[in-house]
Tab-separated table of C-alpha atoms in Angstrom:
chain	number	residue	atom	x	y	z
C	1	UNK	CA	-13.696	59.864	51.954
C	2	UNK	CA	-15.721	57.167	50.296
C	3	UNK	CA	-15.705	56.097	46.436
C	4	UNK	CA	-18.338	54.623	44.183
C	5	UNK	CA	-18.922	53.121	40.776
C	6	UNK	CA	-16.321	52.898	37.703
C	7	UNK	CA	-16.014	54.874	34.124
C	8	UNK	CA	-13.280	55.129	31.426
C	9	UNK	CA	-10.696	57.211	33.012
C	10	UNK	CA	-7.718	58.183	31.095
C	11	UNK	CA	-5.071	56.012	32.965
C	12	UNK	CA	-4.205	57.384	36.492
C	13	UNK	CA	-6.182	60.194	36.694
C	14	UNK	CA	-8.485	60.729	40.283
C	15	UNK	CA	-11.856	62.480	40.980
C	16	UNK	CA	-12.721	63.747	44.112
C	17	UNK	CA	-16.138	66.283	44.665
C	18	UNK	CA	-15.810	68.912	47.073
C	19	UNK	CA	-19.281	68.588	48.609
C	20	UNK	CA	-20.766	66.886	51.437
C	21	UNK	CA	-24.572	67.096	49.841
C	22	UNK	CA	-25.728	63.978	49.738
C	23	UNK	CA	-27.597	64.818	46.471
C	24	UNK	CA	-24.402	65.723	44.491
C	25	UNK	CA	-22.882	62.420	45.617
C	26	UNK	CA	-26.255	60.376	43.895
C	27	UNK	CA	-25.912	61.995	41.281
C	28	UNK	CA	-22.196	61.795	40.767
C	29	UNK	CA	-22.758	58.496	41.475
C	30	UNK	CA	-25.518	57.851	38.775
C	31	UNK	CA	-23.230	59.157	35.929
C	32	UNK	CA	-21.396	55.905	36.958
C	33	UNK	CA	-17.971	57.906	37.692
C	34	UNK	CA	-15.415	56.493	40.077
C	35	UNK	CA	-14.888	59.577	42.510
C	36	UNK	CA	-13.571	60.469	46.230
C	37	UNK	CA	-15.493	62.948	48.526
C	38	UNK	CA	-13.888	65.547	49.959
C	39	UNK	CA	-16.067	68.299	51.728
C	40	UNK	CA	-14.820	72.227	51.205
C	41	UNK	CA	-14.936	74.321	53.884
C	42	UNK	CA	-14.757	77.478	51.805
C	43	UNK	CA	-15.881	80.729	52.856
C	44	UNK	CA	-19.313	81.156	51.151
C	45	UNK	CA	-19.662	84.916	51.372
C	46	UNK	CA	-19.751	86.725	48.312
C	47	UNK	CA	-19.947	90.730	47.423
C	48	UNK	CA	-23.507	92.246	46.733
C	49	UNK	CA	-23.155	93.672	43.838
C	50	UNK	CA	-22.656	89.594	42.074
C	51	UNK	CA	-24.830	88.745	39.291
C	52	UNK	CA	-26.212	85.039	40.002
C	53	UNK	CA	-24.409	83.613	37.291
C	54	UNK	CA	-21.132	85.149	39.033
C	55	UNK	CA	-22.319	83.962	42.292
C	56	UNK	CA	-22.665	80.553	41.666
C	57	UNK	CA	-19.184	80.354	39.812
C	58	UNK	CA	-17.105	82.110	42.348
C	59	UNK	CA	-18.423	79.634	44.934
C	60	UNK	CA	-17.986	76.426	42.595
C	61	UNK	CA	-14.263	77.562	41.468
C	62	UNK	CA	-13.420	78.705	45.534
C	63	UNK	CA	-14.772	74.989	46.587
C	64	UNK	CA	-12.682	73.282	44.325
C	65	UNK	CA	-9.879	75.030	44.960
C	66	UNK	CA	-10.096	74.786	49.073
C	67	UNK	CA	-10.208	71.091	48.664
C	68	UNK	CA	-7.505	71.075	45.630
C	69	UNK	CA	-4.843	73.397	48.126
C	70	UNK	CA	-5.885	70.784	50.968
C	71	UNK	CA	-4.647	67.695	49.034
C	72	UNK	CA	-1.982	65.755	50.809
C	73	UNK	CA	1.279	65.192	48.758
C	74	UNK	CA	-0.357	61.396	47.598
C	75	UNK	CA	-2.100	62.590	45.228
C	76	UNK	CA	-0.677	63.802	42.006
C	77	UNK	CA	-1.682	67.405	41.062
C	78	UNK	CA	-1.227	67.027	37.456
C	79	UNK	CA	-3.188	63.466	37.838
C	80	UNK	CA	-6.281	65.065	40.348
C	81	UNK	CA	-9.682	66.879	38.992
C	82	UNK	CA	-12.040	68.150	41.486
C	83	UNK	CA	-15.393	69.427	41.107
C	84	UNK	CA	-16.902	71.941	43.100
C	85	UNK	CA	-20.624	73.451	42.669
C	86	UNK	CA	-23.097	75.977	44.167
C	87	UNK	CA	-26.541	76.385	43.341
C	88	UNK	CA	-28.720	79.227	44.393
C	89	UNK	CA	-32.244	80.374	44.552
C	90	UNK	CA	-33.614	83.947	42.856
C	91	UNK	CA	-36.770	85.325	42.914
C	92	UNK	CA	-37.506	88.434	41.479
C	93	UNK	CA	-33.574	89.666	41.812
C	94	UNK	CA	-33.233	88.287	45.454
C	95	UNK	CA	-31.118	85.474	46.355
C	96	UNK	CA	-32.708	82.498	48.561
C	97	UNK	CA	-30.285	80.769	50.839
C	98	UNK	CA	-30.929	78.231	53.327
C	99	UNK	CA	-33.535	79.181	55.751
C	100	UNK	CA	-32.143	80.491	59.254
C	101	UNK	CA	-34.767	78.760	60.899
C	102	UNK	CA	-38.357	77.952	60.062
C	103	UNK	CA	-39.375	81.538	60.237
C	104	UNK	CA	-37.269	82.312	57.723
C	105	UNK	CA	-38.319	78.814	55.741
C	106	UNK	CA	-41.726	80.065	56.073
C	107	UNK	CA	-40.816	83.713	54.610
C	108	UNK	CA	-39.116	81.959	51.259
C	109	UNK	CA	-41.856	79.548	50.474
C	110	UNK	CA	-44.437	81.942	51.009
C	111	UNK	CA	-42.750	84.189	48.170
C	112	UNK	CA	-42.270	81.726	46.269
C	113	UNK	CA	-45.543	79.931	46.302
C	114	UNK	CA	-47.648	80.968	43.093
C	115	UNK	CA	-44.509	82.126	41.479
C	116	UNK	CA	-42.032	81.283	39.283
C	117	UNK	CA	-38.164	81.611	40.193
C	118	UNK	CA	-35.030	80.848	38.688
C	119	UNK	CA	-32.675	78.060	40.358
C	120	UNK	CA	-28.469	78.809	39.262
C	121	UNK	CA	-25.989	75.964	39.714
C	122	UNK	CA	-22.405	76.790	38.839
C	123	UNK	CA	-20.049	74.074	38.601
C	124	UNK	CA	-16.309	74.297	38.225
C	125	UNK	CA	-13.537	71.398	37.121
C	126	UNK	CA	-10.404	72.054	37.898
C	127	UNK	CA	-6.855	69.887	37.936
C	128	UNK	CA	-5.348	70.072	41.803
C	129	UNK	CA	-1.909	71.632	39.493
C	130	UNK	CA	-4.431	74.768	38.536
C	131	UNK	CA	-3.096	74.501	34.725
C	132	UNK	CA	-6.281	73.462	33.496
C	133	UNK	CA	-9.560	75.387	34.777
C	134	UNK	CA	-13.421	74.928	33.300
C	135	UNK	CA	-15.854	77.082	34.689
C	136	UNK	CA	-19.843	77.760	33.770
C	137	UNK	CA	-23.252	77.410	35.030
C	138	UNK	CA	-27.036	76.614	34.505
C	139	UNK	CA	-30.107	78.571	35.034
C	140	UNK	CA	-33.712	76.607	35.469
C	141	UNK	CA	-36.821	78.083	35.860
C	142	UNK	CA	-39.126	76.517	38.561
C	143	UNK	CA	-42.782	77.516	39.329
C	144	UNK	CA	-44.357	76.494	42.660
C	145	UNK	CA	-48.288	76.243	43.134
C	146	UNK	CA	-50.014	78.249	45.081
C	147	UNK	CA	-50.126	77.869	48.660
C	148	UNK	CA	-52.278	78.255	51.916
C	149	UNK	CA	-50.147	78.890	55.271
C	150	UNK	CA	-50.698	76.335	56.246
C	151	UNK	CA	-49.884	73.532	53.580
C	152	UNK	CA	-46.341	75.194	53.613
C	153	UNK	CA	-46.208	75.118	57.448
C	154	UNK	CA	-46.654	71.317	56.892
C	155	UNK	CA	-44.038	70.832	54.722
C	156	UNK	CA	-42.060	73.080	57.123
C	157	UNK	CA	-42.743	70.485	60.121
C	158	UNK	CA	-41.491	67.382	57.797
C	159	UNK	CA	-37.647	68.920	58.284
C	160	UNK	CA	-37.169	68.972	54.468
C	161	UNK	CA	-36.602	72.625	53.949
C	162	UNK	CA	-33.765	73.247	56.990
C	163	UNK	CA	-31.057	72.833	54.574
C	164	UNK	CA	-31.874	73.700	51.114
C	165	UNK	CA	-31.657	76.985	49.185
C	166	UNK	CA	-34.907	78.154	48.679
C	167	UNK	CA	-36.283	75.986	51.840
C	168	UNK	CA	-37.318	73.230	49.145
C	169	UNK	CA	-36.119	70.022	47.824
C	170	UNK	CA	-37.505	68.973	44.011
C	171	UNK	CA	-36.189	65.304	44.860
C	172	UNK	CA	-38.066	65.056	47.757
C	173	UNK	CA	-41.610	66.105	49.046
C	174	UNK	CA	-40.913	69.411	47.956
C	175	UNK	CA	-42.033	68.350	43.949
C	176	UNK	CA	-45.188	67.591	44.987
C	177	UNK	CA	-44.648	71.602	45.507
C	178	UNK	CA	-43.715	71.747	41.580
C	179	UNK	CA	-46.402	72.793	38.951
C	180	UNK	CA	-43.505	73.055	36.306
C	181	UNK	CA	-39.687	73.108	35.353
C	182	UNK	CA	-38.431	74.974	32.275
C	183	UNK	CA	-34.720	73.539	31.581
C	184	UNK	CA	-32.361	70.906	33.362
C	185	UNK	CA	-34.459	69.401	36.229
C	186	UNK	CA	-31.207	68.142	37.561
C	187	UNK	CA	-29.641	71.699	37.928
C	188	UNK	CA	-32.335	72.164	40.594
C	189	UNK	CA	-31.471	69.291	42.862
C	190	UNK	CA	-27.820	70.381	43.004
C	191	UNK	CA	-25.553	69.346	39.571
C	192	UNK	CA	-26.491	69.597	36.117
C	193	UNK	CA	-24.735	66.169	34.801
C	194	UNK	CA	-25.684	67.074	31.213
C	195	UNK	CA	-23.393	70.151	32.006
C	196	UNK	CA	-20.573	68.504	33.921
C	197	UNK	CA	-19.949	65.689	31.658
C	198	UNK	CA	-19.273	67.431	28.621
C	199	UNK	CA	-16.580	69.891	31.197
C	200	UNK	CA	-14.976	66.624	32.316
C	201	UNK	CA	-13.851	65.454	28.984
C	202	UNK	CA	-11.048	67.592	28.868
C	203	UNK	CA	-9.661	66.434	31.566
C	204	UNK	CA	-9.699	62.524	30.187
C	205	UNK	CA	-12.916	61.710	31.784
C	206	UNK	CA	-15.645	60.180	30.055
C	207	UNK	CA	-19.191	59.083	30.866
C	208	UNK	CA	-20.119	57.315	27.644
């Protein structure tokens, strides 16, 4: 677990993000909230037939909840929020995950190169009693310039793509891969904050 920075927090009450992405975490961390991390290790598989919108909240709300029903009896479940989230990749109805290997990295990029796409995060808030439950999502459109071989295969060899959804990351080399966002630029790198701070209110937590 680790914890960083301080907000107004209605007396007693703990945070704690069910996600080891290093991203999530920075970003949590620039919103200024005081928070613990505790990585899910939910089953990620999900039926076909999911819209992305459904896919990306089914994942948030089972992330949360594997770390929530993992809680030891220290913390209070009326007193505990968690926050899970899952963003995905789509391209023309087709759902980018990470790449398998950089075969596979190559395969995404070279669809997506030239084309636009549509990045879905869903995040979910949730109190570690399950009373209180907020669930929803963001959708950003992202178009990527057009490509040679091998300019991707060169951002292939720097690593970057191994572990992204999509085989890109916008906070990283992979926006100088960007010719334009439409929507929250932070829903592509992992969390939309704009999002998530007005879900954590409820649950006494404020940013500003």
């Amino acid at each position: 677990m680790s914890r960083s920075g301080s907000a107004p927090y209605e007396q007693g009450i703990k945070l704690i993000l069910a996600s080891s992405s290093p991203r999530r975490q920075e970003l949590l961390k620039g919103m200024g909230l005081d928070f613990e991390i505790i990585a899910s290790d939910a089953d990620e598989t999900v039926e076909k037939n999911l819209s992305p919108r459904e896919i990306v909240e089914t994942l948030a709300v089972r992330k949360a909840e594997a770390v929530s029903a993992s809680l030891p009896d220290s913390y209070a479940p009326d007193r505990t929020v968690v926050i899970g989230s899952d963003t995905i990749v789509v391209l023309g109805g087709e759902v980018l995950g990470k790449p398998r290997d950089e075969r596979d990295a190559l395969r995404m990029l070279s669809a997506l190169q030239g084309q636009t796409h549509e990045v879905f995060s869903g995040v979910a808030c949730l109190s570690a009693d399950r009373r209180n439950v907020s669930v929803s999502h963001r959708r950003t459109k992202v178009t990527m310039k057009a490509m040679d071989e091998q300019r991707i295969l060169r951002y292939i060899g720097t690593g970057e793509p191994s572990d992204k959804a999509g085989a890109y990351a916008i906070q990283g080399i992979g926006a100088t891969l960007i010719e334009g966002i439409e929507g929250d630029y932070f829903n592509v790198v992992g969390l939309p904050v704009s999002l998530l701070s007005e879900m954590l209110e409820p649950f006494g937590i404020r940013v500003i």
